[in-house]
Short mmCIF file of C-alpha atoms in Angstrom, two decimals:
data_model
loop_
_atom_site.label_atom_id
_atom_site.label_comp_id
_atom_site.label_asym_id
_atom_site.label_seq_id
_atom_site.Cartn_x
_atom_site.Cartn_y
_atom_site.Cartn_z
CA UNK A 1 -9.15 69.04 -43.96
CA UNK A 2 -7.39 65.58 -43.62
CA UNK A 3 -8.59 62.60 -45.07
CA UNK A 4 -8.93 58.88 -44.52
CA UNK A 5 -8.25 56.00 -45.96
CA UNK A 6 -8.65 52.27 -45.63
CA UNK A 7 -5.94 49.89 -46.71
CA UNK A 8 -7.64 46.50 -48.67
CA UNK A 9 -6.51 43.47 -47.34
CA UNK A 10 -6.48 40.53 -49.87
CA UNK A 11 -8.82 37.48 -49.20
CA UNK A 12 -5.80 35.18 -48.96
CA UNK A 13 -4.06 37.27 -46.74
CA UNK A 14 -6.54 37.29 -43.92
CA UNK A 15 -7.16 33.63 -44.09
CA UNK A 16 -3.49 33.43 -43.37
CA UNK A 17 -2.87 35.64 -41.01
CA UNK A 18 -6.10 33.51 -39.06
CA UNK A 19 -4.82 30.30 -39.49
CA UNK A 20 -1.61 31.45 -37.86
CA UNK A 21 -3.15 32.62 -35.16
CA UNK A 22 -4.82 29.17 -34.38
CA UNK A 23 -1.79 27.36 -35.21
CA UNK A 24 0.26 29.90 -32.15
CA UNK A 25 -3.42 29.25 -30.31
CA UNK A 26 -3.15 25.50 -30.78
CA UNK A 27 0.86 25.57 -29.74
CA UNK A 28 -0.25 27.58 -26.89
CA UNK A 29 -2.38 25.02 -25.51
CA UNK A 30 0.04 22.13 -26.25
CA UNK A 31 2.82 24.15 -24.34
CA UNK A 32 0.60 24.54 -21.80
CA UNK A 33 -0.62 21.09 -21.47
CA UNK A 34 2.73 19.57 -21.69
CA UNK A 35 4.16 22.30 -18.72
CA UNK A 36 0.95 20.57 -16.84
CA UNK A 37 1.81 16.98 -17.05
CA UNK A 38 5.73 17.74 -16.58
CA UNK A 39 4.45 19.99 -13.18
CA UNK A 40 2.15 16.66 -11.90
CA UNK A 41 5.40 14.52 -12.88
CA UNK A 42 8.05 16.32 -10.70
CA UNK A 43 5.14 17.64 -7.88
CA UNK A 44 3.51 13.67 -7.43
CA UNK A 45 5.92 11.34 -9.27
CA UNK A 46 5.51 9.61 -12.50
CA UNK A 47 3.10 6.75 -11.34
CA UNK A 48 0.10 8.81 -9.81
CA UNK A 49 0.35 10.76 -13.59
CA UNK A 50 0.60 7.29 -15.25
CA UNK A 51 -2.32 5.63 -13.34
CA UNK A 52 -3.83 8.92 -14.21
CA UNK A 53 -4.19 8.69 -17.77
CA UNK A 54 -4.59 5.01 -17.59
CA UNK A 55 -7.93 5.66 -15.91
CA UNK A 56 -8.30 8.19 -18.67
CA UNK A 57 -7.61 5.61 -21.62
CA UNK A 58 -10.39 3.26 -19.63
CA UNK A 59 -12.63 5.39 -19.97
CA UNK A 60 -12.28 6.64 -23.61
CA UNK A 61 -12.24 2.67 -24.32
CA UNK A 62 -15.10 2.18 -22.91
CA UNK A 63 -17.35 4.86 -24.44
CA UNK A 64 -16.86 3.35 -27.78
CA UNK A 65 -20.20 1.66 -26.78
CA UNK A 66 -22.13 4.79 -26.65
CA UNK A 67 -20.15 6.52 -29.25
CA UNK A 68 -20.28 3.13 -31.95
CA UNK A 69 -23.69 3.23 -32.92
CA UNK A 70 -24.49 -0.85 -33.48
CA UNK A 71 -22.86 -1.37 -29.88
CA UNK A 72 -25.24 1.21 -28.66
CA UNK A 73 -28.31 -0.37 -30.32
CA UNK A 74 -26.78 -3.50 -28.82
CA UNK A 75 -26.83 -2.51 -24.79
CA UNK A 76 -28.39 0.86 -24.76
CA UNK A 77 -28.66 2.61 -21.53
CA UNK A 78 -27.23 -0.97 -19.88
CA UNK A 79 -24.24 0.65 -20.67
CA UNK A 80 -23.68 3.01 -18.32
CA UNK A 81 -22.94 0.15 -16.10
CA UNK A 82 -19.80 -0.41 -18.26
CA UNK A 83 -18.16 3.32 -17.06
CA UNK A 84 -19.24 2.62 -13.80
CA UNK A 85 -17.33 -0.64 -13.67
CA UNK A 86 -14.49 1.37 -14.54
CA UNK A 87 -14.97 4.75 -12.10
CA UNK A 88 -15.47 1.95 -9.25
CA UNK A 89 -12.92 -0.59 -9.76
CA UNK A 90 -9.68 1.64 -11.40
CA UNK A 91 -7.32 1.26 -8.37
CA UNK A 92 -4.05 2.27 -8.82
CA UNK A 93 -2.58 -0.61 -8.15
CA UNK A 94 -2.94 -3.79 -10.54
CA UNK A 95 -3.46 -6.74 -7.15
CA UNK A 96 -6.53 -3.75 -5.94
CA UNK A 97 -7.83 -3.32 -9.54
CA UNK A 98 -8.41 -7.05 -9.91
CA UNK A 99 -9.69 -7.45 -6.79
CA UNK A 100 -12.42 -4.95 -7.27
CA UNK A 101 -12.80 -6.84 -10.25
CA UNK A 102 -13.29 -9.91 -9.25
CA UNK A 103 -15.29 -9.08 -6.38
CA UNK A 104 -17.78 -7.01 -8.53
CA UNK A 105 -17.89 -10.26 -11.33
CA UNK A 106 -18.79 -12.78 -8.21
CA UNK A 107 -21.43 -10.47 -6.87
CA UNK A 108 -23.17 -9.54 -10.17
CA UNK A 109 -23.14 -13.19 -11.19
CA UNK A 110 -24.33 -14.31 -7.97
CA UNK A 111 -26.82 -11.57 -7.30
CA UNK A 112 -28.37 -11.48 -10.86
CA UNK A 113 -28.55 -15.40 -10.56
CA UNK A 114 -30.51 -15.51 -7.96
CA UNK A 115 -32.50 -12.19 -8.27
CA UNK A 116 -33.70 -14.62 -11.83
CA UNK A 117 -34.47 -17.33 -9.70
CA UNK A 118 -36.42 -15.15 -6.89
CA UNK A 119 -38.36 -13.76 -9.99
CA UNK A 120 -39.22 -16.70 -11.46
CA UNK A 121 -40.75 -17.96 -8.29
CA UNK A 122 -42.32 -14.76 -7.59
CA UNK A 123 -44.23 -15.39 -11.29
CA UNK A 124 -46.02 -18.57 -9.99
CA UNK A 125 -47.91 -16.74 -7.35
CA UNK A 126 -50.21 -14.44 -8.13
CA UNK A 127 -51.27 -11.11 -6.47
CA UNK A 128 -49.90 -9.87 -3.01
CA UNK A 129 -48.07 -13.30 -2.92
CA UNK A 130 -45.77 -12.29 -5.68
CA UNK A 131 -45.08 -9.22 -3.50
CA UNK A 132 -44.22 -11.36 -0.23
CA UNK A 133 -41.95 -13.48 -1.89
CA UNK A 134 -40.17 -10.75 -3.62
CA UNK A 135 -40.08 -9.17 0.60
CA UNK A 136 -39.20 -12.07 2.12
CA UNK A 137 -35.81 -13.01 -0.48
CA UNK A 138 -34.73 -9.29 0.12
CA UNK A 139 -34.60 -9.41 3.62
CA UNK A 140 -33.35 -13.04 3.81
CA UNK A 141 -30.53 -12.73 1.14
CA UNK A 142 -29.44 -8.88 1.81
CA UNK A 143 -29.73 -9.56 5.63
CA UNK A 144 -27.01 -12.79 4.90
CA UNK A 145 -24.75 -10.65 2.79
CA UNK A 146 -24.36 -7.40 6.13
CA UNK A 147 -23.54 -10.26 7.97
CA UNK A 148 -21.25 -11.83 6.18
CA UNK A 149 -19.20 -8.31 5.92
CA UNK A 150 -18.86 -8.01 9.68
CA UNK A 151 -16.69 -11.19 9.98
CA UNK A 152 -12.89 -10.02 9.77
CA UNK A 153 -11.47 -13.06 7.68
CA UNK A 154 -14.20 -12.42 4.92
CA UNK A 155 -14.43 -8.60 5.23
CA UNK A 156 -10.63 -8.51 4.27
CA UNK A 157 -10.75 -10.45 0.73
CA UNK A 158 -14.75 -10.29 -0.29
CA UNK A 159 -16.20 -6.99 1.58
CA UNK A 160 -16.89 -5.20 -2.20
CA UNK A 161 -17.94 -8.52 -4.04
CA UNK A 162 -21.18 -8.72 -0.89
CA UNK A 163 -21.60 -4.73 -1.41
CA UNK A 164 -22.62 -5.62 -5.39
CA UNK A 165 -24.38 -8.69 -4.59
CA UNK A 166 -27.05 -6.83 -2.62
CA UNK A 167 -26.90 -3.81 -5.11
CA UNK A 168 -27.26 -6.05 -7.77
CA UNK A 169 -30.02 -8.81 -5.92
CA UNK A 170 -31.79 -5.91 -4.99
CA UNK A 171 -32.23 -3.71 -8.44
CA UNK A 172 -33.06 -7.10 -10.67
CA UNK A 173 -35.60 -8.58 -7.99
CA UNK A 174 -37.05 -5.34 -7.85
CA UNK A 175 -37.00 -4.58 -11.62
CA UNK A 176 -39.40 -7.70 -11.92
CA UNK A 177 -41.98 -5.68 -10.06
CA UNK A 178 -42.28 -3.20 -13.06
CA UNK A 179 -40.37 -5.21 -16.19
CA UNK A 180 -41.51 -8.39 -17.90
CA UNK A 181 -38.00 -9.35 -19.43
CA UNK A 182 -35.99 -9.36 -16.66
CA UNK A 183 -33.61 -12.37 -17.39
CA UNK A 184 -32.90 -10.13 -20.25
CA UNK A 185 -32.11 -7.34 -18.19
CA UNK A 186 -29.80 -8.67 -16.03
CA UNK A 187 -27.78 -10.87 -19.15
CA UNK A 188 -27.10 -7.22 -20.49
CA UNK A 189 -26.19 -5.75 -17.36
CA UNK A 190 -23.87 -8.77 -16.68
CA UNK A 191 -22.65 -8.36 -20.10
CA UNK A 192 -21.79 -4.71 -19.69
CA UNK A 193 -19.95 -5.04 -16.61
CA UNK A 194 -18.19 -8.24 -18.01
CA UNK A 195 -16.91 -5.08 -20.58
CA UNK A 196 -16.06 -2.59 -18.07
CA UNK A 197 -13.91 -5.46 -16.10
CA UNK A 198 -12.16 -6.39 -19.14
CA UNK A 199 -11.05 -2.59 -20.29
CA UNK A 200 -9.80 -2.54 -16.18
CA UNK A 201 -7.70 -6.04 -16.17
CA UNK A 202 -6.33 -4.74 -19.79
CA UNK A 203 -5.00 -0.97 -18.82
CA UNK A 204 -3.67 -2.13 -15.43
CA UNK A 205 -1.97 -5.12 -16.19
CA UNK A 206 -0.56 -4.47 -19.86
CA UNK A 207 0.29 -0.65 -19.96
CA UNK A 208 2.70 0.25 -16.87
CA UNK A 209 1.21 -2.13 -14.16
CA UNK A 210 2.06 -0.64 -10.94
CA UNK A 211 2.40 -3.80 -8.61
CA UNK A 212 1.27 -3.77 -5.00
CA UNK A 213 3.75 -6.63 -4.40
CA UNK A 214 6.40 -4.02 -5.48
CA UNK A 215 5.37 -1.21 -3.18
CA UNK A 216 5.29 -3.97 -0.27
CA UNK A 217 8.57 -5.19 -0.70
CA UNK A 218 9.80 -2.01 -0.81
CA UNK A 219 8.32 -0.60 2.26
CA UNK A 220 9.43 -3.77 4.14
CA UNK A 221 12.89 -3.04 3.07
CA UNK A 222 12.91 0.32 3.85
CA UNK A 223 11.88 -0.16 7.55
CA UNK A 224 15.49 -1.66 8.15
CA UNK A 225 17.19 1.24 7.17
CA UNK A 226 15.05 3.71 9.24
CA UNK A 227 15.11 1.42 12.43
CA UNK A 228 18.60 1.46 11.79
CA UNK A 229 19.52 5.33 11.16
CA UNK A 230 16.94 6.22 13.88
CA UNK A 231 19.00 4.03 16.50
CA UNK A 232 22.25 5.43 15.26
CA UNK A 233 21.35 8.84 15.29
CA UNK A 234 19.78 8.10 18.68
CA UNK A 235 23.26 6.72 20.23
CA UNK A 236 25.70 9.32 18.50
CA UNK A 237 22.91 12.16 20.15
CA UNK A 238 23.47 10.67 23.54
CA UNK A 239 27.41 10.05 23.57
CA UNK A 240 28.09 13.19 21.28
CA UNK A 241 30.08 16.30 22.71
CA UNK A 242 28.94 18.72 21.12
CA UNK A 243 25.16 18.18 23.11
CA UNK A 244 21.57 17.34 21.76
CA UNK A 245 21.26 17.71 17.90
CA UNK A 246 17.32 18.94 18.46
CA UNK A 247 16.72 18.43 14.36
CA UNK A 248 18.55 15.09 14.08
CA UNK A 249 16.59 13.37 16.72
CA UNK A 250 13.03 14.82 15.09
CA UNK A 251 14.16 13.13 12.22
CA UNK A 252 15.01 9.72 13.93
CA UNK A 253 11.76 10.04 16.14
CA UNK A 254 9.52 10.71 12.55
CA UNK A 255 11.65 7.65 10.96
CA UNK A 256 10.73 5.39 13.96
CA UNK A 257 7.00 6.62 14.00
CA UNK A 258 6.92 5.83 10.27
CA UNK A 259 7.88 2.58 10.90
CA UNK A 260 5.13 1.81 14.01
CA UNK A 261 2.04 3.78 11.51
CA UNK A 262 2.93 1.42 8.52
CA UNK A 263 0.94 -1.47 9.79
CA UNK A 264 -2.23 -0.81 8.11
CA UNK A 265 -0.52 0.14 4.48
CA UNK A 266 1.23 -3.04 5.05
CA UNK A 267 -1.78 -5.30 5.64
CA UNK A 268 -3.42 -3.51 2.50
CA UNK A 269 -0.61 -4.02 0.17
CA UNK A 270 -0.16 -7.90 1.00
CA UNK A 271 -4.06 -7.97 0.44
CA UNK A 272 -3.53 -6.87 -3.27
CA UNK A 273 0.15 -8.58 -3.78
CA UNK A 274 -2.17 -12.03 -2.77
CA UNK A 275 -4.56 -11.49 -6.06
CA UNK A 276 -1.97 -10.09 -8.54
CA UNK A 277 -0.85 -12.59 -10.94
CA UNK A 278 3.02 -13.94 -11.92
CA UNK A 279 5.48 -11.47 -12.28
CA UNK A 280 8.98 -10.48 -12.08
CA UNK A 281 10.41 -12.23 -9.13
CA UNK A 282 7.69 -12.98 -7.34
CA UNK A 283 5.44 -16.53 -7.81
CA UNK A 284 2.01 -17.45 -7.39
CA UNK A 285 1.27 -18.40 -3.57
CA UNK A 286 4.58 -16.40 -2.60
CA UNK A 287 4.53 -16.23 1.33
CA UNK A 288 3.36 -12.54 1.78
CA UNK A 289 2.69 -13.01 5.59
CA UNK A 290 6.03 -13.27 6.05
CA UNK A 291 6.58 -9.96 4.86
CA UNK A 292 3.93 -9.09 7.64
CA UNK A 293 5.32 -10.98 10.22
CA UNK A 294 8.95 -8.87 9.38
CA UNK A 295 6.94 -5.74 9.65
CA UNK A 296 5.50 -6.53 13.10
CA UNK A 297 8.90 -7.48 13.94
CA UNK A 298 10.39 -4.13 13.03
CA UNK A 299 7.57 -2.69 14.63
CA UNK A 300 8.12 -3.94 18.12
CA UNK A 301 11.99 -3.00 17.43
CA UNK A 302 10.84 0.72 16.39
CA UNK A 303 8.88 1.59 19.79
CA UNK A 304 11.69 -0.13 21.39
CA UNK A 305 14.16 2.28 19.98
CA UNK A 306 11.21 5.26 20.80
CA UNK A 307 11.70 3.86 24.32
CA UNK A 308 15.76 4.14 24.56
CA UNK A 309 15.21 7.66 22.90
CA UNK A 310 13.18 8.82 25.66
CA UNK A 311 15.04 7.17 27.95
CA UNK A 312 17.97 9.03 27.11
CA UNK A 313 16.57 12.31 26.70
CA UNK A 314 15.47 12.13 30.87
CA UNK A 315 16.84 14.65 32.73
CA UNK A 316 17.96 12.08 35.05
CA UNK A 317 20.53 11.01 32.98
CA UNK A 318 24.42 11.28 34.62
CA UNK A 319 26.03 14.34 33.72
CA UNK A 320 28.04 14.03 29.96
CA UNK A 321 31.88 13.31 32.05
CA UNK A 322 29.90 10.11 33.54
CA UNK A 323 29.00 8.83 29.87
CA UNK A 324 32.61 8.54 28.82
CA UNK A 325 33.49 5.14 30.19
CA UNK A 326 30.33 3.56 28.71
CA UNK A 327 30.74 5.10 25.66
CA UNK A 328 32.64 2.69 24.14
CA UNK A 329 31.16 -0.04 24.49
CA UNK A 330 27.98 1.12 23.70
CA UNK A 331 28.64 2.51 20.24
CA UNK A 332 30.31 -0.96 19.92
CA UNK A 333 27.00 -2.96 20.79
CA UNK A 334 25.34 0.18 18.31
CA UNK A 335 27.41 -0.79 15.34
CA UNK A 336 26.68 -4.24 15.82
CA UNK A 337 23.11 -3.66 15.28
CA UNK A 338 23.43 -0.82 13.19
CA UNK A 339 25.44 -3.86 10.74
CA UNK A 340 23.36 -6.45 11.62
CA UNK A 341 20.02 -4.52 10.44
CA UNK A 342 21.49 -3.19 7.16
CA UNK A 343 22.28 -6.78 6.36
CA UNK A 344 19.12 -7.99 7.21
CA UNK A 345 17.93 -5.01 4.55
CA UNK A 346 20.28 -6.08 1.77
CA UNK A 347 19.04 -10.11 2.06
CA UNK A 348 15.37 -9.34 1.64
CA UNK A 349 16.03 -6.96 -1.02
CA UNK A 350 18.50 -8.84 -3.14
CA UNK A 351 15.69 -11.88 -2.35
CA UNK A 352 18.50 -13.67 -1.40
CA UNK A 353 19.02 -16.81 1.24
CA UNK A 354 20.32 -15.50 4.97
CA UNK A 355 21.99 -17.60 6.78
CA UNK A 356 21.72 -16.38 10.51
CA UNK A 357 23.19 -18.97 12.57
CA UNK A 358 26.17 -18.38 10.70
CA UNK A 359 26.96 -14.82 9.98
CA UNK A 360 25.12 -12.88 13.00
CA UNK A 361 23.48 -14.33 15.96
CA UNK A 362 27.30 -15.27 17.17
CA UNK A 363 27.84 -11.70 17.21
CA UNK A 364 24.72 -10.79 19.22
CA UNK A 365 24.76 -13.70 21.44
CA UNK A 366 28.32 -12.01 22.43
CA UNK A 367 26.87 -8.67 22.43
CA UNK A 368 23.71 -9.74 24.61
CA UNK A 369 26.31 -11.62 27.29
CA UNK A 370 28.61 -8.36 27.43
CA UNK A 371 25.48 -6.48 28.57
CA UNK A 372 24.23 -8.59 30.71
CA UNK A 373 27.72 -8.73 32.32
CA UNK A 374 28.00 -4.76 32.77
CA UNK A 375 27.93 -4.14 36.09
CA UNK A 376 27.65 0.42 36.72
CA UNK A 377 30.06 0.80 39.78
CA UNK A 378 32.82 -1.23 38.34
CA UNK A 379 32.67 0.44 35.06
CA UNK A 380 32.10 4.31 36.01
CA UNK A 381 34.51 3.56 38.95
CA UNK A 382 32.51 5.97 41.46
CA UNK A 383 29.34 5.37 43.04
CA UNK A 384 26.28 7.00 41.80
CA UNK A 385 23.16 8.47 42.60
CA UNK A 386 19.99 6.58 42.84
CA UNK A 387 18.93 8.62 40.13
CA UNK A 388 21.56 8.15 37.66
CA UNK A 389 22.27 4.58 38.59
CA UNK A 390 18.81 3.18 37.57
CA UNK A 391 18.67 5.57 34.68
CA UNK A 392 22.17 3.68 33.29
CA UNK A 393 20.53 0.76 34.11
CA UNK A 394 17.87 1.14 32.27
CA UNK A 395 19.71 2.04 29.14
CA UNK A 396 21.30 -0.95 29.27
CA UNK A 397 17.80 -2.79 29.69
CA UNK A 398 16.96 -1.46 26.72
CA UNK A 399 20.03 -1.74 24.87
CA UNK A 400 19.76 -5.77 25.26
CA UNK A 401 16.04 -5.48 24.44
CA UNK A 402 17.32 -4.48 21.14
CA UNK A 403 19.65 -7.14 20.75
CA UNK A 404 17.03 -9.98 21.54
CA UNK A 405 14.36 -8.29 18.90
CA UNK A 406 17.03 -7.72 16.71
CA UNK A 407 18.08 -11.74 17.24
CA UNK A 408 14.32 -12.30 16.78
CA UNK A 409 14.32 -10.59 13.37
CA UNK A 410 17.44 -12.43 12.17
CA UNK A 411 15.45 -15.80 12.78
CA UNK A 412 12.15 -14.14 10.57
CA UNK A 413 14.31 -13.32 7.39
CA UNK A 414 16.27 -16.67 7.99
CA UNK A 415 12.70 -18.28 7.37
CA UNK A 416 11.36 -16.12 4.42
CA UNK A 417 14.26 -17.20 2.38
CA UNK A 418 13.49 -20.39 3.31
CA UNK A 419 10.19 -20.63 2.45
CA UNK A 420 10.25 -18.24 -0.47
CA UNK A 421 13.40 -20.51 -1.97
CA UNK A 422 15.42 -17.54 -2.33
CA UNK A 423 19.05 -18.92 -3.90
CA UNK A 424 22.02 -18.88 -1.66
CA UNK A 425 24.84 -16.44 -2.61
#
């Protein structure tokens, strides 16, 4: 008959072998965690994981005033309004976050103002009247503040700051109804949100700002390039002999409808850039609609080059033996531009002073004449089909369309270093 036995583990044992197992347990996690952040790094790039955890330290900072006992005997449940502040008004940009901001100070001052003032009127009349008044100044003031956010020029900068003025008109007019201490009410509320603001402007602008400014001088820059590969790529397609290249002109054709999609992001970034304060190399009152001027510009050069693309991919075109004697030429008037655009791109990136009358226009007003010169039956030295004839002449339509925008856009960044004071190399 076999027996059993039990071997004794010692007290101290077992309390080591446990905390070893939640030291592995707590390594585990921190493994883990570290694996997560490193994954969000390389999957969505360092700044959506850094404007990630700056929302995070907001909010942590912020619930010190329900956490801190005397702050939360202070501002009790007024201080939810404080994390709301910051879930509404965390952009990830700093020129958006202090917009928001702004906006939601202007219309919580403004609102709460005159919600106390609509109360205090409403407690000199007595009964229904008090009612009526407290009616009326709702539909009068909230009706002002729609109205106001349908017209574009004030839509653009104060659409948020009228939002909280209603919300905040509205809840402290009505408050009165039920509450006795409403001034009270609405210097705590104001207070709150004065906290919430603060914890914003301080985690954007202090730990890693992310700039709007940045991102729009950027983007701007980048157009040039695309515009610029997408019309080389479009050329070298056309004249090579080896045929179409299917995949290099999707990429041109996605470069070029990049460029004519970018208006909006544009528009929204130079909204921000306007409220952000001093930095780096860019002023206060630094000419941002220049920047939006360039981007039109580029624009109307983009779906000009998406014109000569599809131009050129007609099946009208003259067979690839009829090219040959306007092929040089044209990848002449194509490196011109080609040059001309990536210099363009290097002067507004470098911020520095182009001087256009001097280093390209001669070169497209030479360009433009040559083109303008071309005449088909001379230069293909047969006679051509209808067909092919006007679809040669319409490359060459668009060809000096190019060179006038591109003449156009010379004369633009000529005038934002001018304006902007950018030095002179």
């Amino acid at each position: 008959m076999s027996s059993s036995f039990v071997i004794p583990i010692q007290e101290g044992t077992a309390e080591a072998v446990a905390l070893k197992q939640q030291k592995n347990s707590f390594r585990l996690c921190l493994s883990s965690v570290v694996h997560f952040i490193r994954d969000g790094i390389r999957r969505s790039g360092a700044r959506k994981v850094i404007h990630s955890i700056k929302v995070g330290i907001a909010l942590i900072l912020v619930s010190l005033i329900y956490l801190i006992d005397p702050l939360y005997k202070q501002f009790g449940e007024n201080a939810m309004w404080a994390v709301m502040t910051i879930v509404v008004i965390f952009d990830f940009f700093a020129g958006a976050t202090l917009s928001k901001g702004i906006n939601r100070g202007i219309g919580t001052i403004l609102g709460g103002l005159l919600g106390c003032l609509v109360s205090i009127v409403g407690q000199r009349v007595d009964g229904v009247g008090k009612s009526v008044v407290v009616c009326i100044s709702i539909l009068i003031f909230s009706a002002a503040a729609t109205y106001s956010r349908s017209i574009p020029r004030f839509k653009k900068k104060y659409d948020y700051g009228a939002m909280i003025f209603i919300l905040t008109f509205s809840l402290v007019v009505v408050s009165d109804l039920r509450e006795e201490q409403v001034i009270d009410l609405a210097r705590e509320r104001l207070v709150t949100v004065g906290i919430g603001f603060a914890v914003c402007i301080f985690t954007s602008l202090f730990i890693f700002p992310i700039w709007a400014s940045d991102e729009l001088h950027d983007s701007v820059t980048s157009k040039f390039e695309d515009v610029a590969s997408s019309l080389e790529g479009c050329l070298e397609e056309y004249f090579s002999t080896g045929g179409h290249d299917k995949k290099k002109g999707s990429n041109g054709c996605n470069k070029c409808k990049t460029v004519l999609n970018s208006k909006t992001k544009d528009e929204m970034l130079a909204n921000f850039a306007r409220w952000e304060p001093c930095h780096g190399k860019f002023g206060f009152s630094y000419p941002w609609n220049r920047y939006l001027q360039i981007g039109e510009n580029l624009r109307d050069l983009a779906a000009t080059v998406t014109s000569l693309r599809n131009c050129l991919q007609s099946h009208r075109q003259p067979a690839k033996e009829s090219r040959e004697p306007i092929r040089e030429p044209s990848l002449a008037v194509m490196a011109t531009l080609v040059w001309t655009l990536r210099e363009l791109r290097g002067s507004v990136r470098k911020m520095r002073r182009f001087q256009a009358e001097a280093e390209v226009l001669p070169k497209l007003m030479a360009v433009r004449v040559e083109l303008t010169l071309f005449n088909t039956q001379t230069t293909l030295g047969r006679p051509l089909e209808k067909d092919e004839e006007l679809a040669i002449a319409s490359f060459m339509f668009l060809l000096t369309e190019i060179v006038e925008k591109t003449e156009e856009l010379a004369k633009e960044v000529e005038e934002l270093g001018e304006v902007a004071r950018f030095p002179s190399v």
